[in-house]
JSON list of C-alpha atoms in Angstrom, two decimals:
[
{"chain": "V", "resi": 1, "resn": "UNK", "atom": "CA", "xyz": [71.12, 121.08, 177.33]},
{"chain": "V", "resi": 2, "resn": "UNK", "atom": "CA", "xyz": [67.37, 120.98, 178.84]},
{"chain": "V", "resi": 3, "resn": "UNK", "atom": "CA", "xyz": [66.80, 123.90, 181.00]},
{"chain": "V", "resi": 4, "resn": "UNK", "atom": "CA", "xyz": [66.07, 123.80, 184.59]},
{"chain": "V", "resi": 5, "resn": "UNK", "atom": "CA", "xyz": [63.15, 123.85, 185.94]},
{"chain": "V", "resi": 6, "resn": "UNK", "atom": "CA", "xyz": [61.86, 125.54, 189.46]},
{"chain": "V", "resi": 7, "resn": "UNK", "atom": "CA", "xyz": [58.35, 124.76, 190.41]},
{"chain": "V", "resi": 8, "resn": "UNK", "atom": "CA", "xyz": [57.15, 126.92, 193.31]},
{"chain": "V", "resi": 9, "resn": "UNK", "atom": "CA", "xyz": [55.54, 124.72, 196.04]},
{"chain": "V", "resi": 10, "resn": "UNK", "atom": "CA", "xyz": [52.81, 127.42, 196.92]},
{"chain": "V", "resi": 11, "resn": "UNK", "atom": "CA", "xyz": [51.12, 126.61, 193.10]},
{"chain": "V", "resi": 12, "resn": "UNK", "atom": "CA", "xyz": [48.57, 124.17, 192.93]},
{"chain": "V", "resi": 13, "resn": "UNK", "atom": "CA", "xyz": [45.03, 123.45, 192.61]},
{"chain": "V", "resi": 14, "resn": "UNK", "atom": "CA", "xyz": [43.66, 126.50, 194.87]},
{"chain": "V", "resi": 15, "resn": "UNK", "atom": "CA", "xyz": [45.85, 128.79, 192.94]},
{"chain": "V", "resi": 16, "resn": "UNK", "atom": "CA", "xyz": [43.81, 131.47, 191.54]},
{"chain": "V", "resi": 17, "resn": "UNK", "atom": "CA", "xyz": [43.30, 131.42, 187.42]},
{"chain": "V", "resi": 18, "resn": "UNK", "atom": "CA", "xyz": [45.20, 132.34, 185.18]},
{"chain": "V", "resi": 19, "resn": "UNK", "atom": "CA", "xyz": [42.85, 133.33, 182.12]},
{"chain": "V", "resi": 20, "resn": "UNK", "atom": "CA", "xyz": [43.55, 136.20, 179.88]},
{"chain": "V", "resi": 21, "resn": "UNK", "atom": "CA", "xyz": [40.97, 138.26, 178.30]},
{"chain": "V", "resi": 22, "resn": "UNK", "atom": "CA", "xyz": [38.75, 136.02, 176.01]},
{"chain": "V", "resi": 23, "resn": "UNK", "atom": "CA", "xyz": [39.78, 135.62, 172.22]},
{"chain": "V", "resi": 24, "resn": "UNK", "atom": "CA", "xyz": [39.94, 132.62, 169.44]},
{"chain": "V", "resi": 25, "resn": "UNK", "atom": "CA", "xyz": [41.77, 129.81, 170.12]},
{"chain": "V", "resi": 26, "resn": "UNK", "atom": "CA", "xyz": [42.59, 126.55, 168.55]},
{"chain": "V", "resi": 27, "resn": "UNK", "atom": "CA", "xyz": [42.20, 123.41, 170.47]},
{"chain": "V", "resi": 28, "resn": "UNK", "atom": "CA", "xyz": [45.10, 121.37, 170.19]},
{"chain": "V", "resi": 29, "resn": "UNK", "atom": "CA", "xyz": [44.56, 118.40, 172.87]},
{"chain": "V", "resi": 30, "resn": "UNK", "atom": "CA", "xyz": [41.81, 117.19, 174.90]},
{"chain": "V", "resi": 31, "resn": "UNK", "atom": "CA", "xyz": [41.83, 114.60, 178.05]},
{"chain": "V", "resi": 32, "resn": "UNK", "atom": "CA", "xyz": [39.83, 111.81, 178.49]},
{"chain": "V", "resi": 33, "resn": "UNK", "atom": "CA", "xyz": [37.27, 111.25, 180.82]},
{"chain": "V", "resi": 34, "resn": "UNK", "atom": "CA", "xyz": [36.77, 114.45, 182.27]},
{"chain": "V", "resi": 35, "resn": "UNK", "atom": "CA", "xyz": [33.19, 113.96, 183.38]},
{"chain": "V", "resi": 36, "resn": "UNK", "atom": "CA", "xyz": [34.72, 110.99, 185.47]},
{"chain": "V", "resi": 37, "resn": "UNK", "atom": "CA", "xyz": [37.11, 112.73, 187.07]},
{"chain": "V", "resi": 38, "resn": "UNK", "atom": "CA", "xyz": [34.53, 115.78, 187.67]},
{"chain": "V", "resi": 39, "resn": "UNK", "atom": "CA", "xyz": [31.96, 114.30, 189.55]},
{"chain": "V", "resi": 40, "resn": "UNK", "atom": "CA", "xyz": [35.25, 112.16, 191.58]},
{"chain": "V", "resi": 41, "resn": "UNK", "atom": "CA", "xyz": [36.36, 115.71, 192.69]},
{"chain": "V", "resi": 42, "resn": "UNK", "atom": "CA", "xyz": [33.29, 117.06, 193.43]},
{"chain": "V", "resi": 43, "resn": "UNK", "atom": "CA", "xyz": [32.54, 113.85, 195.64]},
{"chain": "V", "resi": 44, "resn": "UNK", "atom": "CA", "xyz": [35.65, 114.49, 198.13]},
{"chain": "V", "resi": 45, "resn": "UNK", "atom": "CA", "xyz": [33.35, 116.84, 199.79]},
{"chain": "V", "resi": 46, "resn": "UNK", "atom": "CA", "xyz": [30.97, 114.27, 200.78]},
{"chain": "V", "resi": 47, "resn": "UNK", "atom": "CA", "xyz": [34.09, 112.39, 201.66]},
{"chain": "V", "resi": 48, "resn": "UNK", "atom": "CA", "xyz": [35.23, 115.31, 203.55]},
{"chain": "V", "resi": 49, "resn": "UNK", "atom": "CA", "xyz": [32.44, 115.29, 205.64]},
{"chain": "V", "resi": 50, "resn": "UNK", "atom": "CA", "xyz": [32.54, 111.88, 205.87]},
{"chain": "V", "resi": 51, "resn": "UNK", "atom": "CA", "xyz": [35.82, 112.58, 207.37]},
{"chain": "V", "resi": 52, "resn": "UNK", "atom": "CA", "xyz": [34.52, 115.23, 209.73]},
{"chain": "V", "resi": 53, "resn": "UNK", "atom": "CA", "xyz": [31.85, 112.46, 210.82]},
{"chain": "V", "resi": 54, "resn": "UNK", "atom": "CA", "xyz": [34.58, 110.04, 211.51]},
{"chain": "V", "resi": 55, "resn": "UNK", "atom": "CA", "xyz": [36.62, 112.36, 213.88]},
{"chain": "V", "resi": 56, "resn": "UNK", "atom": "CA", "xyz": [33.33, 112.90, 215.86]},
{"chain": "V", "resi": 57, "resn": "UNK", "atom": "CA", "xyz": [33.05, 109.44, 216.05]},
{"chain": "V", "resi": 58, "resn": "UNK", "atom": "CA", "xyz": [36.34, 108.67, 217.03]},
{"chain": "V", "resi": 59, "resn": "UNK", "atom": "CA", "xyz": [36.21, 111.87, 219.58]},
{"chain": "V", "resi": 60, "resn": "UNK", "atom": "CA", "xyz": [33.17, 109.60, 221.03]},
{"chain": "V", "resi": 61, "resn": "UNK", "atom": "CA", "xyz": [34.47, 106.14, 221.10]},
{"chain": "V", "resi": 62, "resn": "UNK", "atom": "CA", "xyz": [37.78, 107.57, 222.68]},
{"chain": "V", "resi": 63, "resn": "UNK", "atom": "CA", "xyz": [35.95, 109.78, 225.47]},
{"chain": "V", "resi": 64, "resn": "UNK", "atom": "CA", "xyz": [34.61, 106.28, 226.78]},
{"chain": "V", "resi": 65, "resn": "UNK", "atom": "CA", "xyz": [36.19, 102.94, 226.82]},
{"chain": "V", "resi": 66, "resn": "UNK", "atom": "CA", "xyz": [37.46, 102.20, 223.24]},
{"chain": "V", "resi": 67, "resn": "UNK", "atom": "CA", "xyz": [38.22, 99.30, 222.03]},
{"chain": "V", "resi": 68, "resn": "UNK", "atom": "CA", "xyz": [40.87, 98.35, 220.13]},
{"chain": "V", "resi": 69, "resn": "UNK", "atom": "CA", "xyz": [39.35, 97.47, 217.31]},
{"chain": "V", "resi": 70, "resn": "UNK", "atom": "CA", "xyz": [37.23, 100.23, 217.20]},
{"chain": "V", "resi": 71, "resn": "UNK", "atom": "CA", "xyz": [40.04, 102.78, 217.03]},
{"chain": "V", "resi": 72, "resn": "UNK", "atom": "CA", "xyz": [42.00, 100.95, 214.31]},
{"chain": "V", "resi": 73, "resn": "UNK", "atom": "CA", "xyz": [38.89, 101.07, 212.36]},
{"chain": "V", "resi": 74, "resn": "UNK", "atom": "CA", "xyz": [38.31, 104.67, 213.30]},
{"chain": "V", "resi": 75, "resn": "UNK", "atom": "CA", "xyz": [42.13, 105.57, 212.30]},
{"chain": "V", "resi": 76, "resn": "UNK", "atom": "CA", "xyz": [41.92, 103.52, 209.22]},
{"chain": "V", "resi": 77, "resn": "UNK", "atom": "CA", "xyz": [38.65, 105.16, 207.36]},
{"chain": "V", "resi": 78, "resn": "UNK", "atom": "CA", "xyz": [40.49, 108.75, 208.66]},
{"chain": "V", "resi": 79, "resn": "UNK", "atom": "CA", "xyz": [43.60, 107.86, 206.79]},
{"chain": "V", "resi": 80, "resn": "UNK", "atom": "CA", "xyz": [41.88, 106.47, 203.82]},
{"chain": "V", "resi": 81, "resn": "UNK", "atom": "CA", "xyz": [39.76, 109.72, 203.34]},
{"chain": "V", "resi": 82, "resn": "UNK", "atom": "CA", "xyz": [42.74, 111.95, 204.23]},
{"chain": "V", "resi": 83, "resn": "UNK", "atom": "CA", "xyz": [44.48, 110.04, 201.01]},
{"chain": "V", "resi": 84, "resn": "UNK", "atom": "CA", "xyz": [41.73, 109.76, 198.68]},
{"chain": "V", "resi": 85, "resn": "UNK", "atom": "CA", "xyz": [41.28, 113.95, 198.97]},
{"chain": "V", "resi": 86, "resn": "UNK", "atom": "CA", "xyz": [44.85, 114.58, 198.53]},
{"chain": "V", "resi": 87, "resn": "UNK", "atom": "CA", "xyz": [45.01, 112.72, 195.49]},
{"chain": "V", "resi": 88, "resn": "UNK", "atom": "CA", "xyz": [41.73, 114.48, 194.05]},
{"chain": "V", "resi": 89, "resn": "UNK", "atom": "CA", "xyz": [42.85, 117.94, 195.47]},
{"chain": "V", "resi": 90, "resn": "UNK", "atom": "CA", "xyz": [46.70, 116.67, 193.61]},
{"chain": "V", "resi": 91, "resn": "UNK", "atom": "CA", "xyz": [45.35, 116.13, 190.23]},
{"chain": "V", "resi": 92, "resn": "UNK", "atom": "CA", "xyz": [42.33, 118.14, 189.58]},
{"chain": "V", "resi": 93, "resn": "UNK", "atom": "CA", "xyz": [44.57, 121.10, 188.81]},
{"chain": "V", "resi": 94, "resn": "UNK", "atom": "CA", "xyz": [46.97, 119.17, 187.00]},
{"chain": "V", "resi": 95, "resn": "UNK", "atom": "CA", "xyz": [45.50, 116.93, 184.99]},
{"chain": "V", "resi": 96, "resn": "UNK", "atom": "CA", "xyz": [44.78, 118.93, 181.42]},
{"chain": "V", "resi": 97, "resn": "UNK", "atom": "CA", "xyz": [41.47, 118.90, 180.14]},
{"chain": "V", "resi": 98, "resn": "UNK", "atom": "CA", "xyz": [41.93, 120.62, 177.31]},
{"chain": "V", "resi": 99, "resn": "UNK", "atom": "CA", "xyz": [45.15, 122.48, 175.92]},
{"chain": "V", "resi": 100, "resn": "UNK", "atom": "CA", "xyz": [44.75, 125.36, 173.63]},
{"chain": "V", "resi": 101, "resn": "UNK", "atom": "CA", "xyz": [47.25, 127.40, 171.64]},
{"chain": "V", "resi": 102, "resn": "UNK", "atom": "CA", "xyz": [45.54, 130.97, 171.92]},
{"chain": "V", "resi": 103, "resn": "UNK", "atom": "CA", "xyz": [45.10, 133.24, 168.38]},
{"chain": "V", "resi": 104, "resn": "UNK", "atom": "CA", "xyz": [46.21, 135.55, 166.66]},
{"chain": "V", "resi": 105, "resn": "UNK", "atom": "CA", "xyz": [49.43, 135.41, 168.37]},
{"chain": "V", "resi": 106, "resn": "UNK", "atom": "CA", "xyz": [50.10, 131.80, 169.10]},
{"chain": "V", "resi": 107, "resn": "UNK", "atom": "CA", "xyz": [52.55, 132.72, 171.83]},
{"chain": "V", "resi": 108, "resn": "UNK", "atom": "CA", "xyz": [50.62, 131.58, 174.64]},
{"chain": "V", "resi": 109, "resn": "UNK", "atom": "CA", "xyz": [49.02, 128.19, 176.04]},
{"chain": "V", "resi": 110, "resn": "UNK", "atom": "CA", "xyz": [46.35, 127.73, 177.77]},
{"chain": "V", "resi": 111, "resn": "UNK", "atom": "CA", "xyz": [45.82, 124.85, 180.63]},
{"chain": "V", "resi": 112, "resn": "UNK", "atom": "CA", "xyz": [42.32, 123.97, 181.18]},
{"chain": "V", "resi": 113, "resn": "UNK", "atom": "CA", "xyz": [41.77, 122.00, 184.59]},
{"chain": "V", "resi": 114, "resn": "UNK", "atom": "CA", "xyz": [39.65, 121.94, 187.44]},
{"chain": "V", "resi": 115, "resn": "UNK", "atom": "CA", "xyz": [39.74, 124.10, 190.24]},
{"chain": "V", "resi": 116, "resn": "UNK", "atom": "CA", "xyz": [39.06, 122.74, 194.34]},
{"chain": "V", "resi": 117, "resn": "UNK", "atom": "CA", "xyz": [35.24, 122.29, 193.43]},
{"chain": "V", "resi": 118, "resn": "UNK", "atom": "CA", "xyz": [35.41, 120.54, 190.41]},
{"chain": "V", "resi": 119, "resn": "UNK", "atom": "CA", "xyz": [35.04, 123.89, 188.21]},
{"chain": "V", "resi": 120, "resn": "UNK", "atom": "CA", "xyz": [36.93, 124.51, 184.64]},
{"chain": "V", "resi": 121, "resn": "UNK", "atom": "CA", "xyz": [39.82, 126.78, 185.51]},
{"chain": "V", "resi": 122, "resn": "UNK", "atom": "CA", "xyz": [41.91, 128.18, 182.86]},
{"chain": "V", "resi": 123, "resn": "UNK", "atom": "CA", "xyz": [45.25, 129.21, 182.82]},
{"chain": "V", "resi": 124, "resn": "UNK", "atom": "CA", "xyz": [47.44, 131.21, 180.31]},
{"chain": "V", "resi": 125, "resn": "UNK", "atom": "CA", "xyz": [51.12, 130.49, 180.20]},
{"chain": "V", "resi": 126, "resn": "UNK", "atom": "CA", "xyz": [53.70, 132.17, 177.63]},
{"chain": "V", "resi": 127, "resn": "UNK", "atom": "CA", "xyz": [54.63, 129.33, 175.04]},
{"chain": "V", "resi": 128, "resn": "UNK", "atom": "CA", "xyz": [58.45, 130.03, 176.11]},
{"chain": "V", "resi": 129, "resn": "UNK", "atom": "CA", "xyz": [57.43, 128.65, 179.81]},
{"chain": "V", "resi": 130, "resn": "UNK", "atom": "CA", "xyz": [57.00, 125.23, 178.80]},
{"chain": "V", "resi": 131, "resn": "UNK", "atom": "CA", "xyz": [59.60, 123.06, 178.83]},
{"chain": "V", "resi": 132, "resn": "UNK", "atom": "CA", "xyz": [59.52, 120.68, 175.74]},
{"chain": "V", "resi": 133, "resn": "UNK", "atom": "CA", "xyz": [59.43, 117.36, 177.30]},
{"chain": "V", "resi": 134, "resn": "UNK", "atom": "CA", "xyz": [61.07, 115.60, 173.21]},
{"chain": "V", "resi": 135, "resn": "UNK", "atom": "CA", "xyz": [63.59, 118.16, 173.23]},
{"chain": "V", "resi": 136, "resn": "UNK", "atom": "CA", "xyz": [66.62, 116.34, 172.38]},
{"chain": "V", "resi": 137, "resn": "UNK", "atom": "CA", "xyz": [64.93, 112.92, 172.84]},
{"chain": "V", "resi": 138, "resn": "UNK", "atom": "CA", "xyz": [65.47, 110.22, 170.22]},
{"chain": "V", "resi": 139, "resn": "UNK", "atom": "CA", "xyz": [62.28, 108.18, 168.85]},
{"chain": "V", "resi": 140, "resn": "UNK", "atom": "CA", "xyz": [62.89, 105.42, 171.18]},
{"chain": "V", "resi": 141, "resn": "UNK", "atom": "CA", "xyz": [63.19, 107.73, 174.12]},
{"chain": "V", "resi": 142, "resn": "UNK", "atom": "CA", "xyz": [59.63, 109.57, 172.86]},
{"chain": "V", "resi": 143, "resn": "UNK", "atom": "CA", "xyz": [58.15, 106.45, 172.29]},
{"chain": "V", "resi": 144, "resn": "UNK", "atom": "CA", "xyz": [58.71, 105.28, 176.15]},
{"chain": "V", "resi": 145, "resn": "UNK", "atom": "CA", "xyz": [57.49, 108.82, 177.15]},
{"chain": "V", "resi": 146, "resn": "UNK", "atom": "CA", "xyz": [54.09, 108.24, 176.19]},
{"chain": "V", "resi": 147, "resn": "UNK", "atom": "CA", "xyz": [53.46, 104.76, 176.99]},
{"chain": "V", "resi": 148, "resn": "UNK", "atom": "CA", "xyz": [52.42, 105.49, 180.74]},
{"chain": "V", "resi": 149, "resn": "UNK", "atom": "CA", "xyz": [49.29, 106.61, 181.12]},
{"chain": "V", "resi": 150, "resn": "UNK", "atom": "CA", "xyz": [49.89, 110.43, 182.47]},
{"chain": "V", "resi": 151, "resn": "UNK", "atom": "CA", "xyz": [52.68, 112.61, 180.93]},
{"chain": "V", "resi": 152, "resn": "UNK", "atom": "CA", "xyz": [54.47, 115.27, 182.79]},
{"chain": "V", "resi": 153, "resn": "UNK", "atom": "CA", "xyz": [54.60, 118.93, 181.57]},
{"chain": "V", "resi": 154, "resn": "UNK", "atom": "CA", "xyz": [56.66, 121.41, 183.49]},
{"chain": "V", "resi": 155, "resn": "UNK", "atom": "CA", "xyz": [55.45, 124.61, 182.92]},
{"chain": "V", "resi": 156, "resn": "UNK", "atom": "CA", "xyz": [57.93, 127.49, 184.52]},
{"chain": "V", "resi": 157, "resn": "UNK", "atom": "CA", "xyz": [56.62, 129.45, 186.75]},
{"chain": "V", "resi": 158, "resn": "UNK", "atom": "CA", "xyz": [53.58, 127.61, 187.20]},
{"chain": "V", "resi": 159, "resn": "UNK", "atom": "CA", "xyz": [53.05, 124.03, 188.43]},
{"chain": "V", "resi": 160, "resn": "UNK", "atom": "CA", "xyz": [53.84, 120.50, 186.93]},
{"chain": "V", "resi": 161, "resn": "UNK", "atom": "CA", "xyz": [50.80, 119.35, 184.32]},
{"chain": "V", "resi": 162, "resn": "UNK", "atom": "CA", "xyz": [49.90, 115.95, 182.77]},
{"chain": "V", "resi": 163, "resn": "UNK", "atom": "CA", "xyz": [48.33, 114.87, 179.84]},
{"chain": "V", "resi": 164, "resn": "UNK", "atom": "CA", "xyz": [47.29, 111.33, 178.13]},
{"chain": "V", "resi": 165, "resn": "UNK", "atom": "CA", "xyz": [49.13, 111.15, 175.11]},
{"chain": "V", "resi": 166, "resn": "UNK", "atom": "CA", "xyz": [48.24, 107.35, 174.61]},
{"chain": "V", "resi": 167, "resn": "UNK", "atom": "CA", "xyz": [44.68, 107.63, 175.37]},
{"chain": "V", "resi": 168, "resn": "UNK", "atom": "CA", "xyz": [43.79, 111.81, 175.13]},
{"chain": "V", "resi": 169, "resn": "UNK", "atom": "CA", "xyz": [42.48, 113.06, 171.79]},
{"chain": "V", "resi": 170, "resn": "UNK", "atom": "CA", "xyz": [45.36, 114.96, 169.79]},
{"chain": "V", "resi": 171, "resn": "UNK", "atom": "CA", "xyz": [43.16, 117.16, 167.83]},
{"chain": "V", "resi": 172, "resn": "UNK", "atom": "CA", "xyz": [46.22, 119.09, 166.18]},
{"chain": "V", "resi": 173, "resn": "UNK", "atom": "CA", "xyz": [48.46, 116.61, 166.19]},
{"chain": "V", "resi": 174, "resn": "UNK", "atom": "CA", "xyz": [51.19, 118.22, 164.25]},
{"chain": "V", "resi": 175, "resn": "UNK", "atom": "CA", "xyz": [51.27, 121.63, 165.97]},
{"chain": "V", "resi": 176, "resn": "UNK", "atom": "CA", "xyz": [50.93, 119.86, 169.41]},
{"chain": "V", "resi": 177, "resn": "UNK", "atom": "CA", "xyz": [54.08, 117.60, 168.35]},
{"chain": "V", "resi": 178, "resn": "UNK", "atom": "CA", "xyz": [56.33, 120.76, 167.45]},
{"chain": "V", "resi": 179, "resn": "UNK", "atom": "CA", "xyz": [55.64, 121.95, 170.30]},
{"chain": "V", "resi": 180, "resn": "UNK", "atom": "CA", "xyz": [56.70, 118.88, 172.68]},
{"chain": "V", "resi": 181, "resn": "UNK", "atom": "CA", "xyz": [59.95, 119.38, 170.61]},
{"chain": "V", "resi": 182, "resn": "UNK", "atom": "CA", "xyz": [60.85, 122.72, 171.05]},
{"chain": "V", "resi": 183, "resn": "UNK", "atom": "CA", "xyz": [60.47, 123.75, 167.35]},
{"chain": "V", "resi": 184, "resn": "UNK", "atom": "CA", "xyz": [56.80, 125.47, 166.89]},
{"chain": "V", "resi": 185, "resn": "UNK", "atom": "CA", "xyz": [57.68, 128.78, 165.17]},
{"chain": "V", "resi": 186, "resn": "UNK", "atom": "CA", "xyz": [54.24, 130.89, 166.06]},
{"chain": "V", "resi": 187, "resn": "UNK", "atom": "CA", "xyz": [54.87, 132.57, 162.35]},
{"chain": "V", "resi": 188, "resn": "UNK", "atom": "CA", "xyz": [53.84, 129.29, 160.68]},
{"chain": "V", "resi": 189, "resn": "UNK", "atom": "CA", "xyz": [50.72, 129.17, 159.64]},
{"chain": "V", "resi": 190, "resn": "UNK", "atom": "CA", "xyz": [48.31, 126.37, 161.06]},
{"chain": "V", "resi": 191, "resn": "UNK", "atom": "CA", "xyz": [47.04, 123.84, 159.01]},
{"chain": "V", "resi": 192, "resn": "UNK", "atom": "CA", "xyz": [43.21, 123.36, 158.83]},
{"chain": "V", "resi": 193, "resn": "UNK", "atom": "CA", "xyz": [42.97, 119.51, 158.44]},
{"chain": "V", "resi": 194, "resn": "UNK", "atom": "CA", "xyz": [46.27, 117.74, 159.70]},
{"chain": "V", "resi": 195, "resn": "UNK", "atom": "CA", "xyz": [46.78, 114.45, 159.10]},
{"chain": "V", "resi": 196, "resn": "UNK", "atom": "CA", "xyz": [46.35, 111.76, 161.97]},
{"chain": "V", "resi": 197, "resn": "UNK", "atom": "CA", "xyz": [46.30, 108.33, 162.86]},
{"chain": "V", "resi": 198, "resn": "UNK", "atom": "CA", "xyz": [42.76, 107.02, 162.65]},
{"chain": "V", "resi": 199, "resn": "UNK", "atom": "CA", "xyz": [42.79, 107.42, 166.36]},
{"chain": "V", "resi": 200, "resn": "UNK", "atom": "CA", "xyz": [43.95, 110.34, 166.54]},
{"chain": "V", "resi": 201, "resn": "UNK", "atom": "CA", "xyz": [47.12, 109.36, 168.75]},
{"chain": "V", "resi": 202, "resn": "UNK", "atom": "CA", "xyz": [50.39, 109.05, 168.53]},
{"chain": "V", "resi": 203, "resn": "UNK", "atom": "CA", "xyz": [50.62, 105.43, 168.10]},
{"chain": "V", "resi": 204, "resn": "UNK", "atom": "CA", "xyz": [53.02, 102.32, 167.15]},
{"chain": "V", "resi": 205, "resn": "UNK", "atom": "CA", "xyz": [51.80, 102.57, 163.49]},
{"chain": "V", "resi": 206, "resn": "UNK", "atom": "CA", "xyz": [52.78, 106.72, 162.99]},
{"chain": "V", "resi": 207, "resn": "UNK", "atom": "CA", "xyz": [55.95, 106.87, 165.63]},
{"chain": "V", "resi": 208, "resn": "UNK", "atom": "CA", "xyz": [57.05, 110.36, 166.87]},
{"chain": "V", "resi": 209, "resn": "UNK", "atom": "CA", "xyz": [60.01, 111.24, 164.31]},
{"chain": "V", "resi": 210, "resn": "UNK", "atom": "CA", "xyz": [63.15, 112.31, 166.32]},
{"chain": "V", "resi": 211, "resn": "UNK", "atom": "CA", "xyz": [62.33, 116.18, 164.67]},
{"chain": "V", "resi": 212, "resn": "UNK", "atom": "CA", "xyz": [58.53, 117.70, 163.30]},
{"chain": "V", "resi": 213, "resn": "UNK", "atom": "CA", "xyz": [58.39, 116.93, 159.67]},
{"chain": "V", "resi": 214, "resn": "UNK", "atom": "CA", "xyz": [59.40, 119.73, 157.19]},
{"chain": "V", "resi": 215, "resn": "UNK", "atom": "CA", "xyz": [58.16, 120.08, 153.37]},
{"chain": "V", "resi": 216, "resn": "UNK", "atom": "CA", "xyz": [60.94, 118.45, 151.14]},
{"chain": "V", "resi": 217, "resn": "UNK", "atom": "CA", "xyz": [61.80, 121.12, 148.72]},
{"chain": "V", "resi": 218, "resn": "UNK", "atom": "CA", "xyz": [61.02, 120.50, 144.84]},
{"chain": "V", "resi": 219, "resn": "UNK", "atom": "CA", "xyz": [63.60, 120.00, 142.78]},
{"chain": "V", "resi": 220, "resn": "UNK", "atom": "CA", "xyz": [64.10, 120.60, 139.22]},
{"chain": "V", "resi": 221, "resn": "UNK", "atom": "CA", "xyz": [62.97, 118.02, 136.62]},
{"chain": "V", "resi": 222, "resn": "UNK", "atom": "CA", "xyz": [65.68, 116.02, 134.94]},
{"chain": "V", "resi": 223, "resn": "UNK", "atom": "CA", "xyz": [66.14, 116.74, 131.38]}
]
């Protein structure tokens, strides 16, 4: 059975980081279009004082004689800002930038996203706090997973991530894939050069198998 999951409302993008002390790592996925989604989040200031302009406005147009039209058009560009900087405020701390599997160890993850301004913010998690979104998943089941553009990753303890499977840049594909199923044993060594799709994605040519590949043993030649 897949365990539980409790995500405490208080976590979110102006929770303080995470980071441990600073040590190797080995990257293991990275996001796409980050500097996109940078400058967006640094914008919703200007859009929050956009927003601050538009309640002075509104507090002037209503201390006369509004018009009607004048205050649907006042309510409508408050709403639309109040929206746009929820969704950037949302997903800056959830959408992963980069996720690492931290050395020698390689019992801990580690989140990269952006903070409230738009900076990197790192945070550390125990490997044993995610909960492996394949686990018990067939290859049909995978396969409709990662179709949508953002993946969830529920992280106990923490908050609810996403990643791009079809369009992020699986840099250890392998490792990354044991790990979505529950079955990365941190004694196994990692390899140097895994083999990918020439993308570098899971993708309709290479489908997820329902388990992480294992090395067939040899067998004896046949006299």
């Amino acid at each position: 059975m897949r365990r539980a999951v409790a995500l405490p409302p208080h976590l979110g993008p102006l929770a303080p980081s995470r980071r441990g002390p600073p040590g190797p790592k080995i990257v293991l996925y990275k996001g796409k279009g980050m500097l996109m989604f940078r400058f967006l989040v640094r914008a919703k200031v200007f859009q929050l004082t956009g927003f601050l302009t538009t309640g002075i406005l509104a507090s002037t147009l209503l201390s006369t004689d509004p018009k009607t039209s004048d205050v649907v058009t006042c309510g409508a560009l408050a709403v639309g800002c109040i929206v746009t900087s929820y969704c950037l405020w949302y997903y800056s701390g959830r959408y992963v930038g980069e996720l690492s599997l931290l050395l020698p160890d390689k019992k801990t993850l580690r989140f990269s996203v952006l903070d409230f301004w738009g900076n990197r913010q790192d945070n550390d998690m125990p490997l044993s706090t995610l909960d492996p979104p394949f686990m018990n998943r067939s290859v049909a089941q995978v396969m409709d997973m990662i179709k949508p553009v953002l993946m969830p990753l529920n992280v106990v303890g923490d908050r609810q991530y996403y990643i791009s499977v079809a369009h992020g840049h699986l840099l250890q594909k392998e490792v990354l894939q044991k790990i979505m199923y529950g079955k990365f044993d941190p004694a196994e060594p990692i390899p140097d050069s895994p083999p990918t799709t020439p993308s570098g994605r899971f993708g309709p040519e290479e489908p997820i198998p329902e388990s992480p590949p294992t090395t067939p043993s040899t067998s004896k030649n046949e006299k």
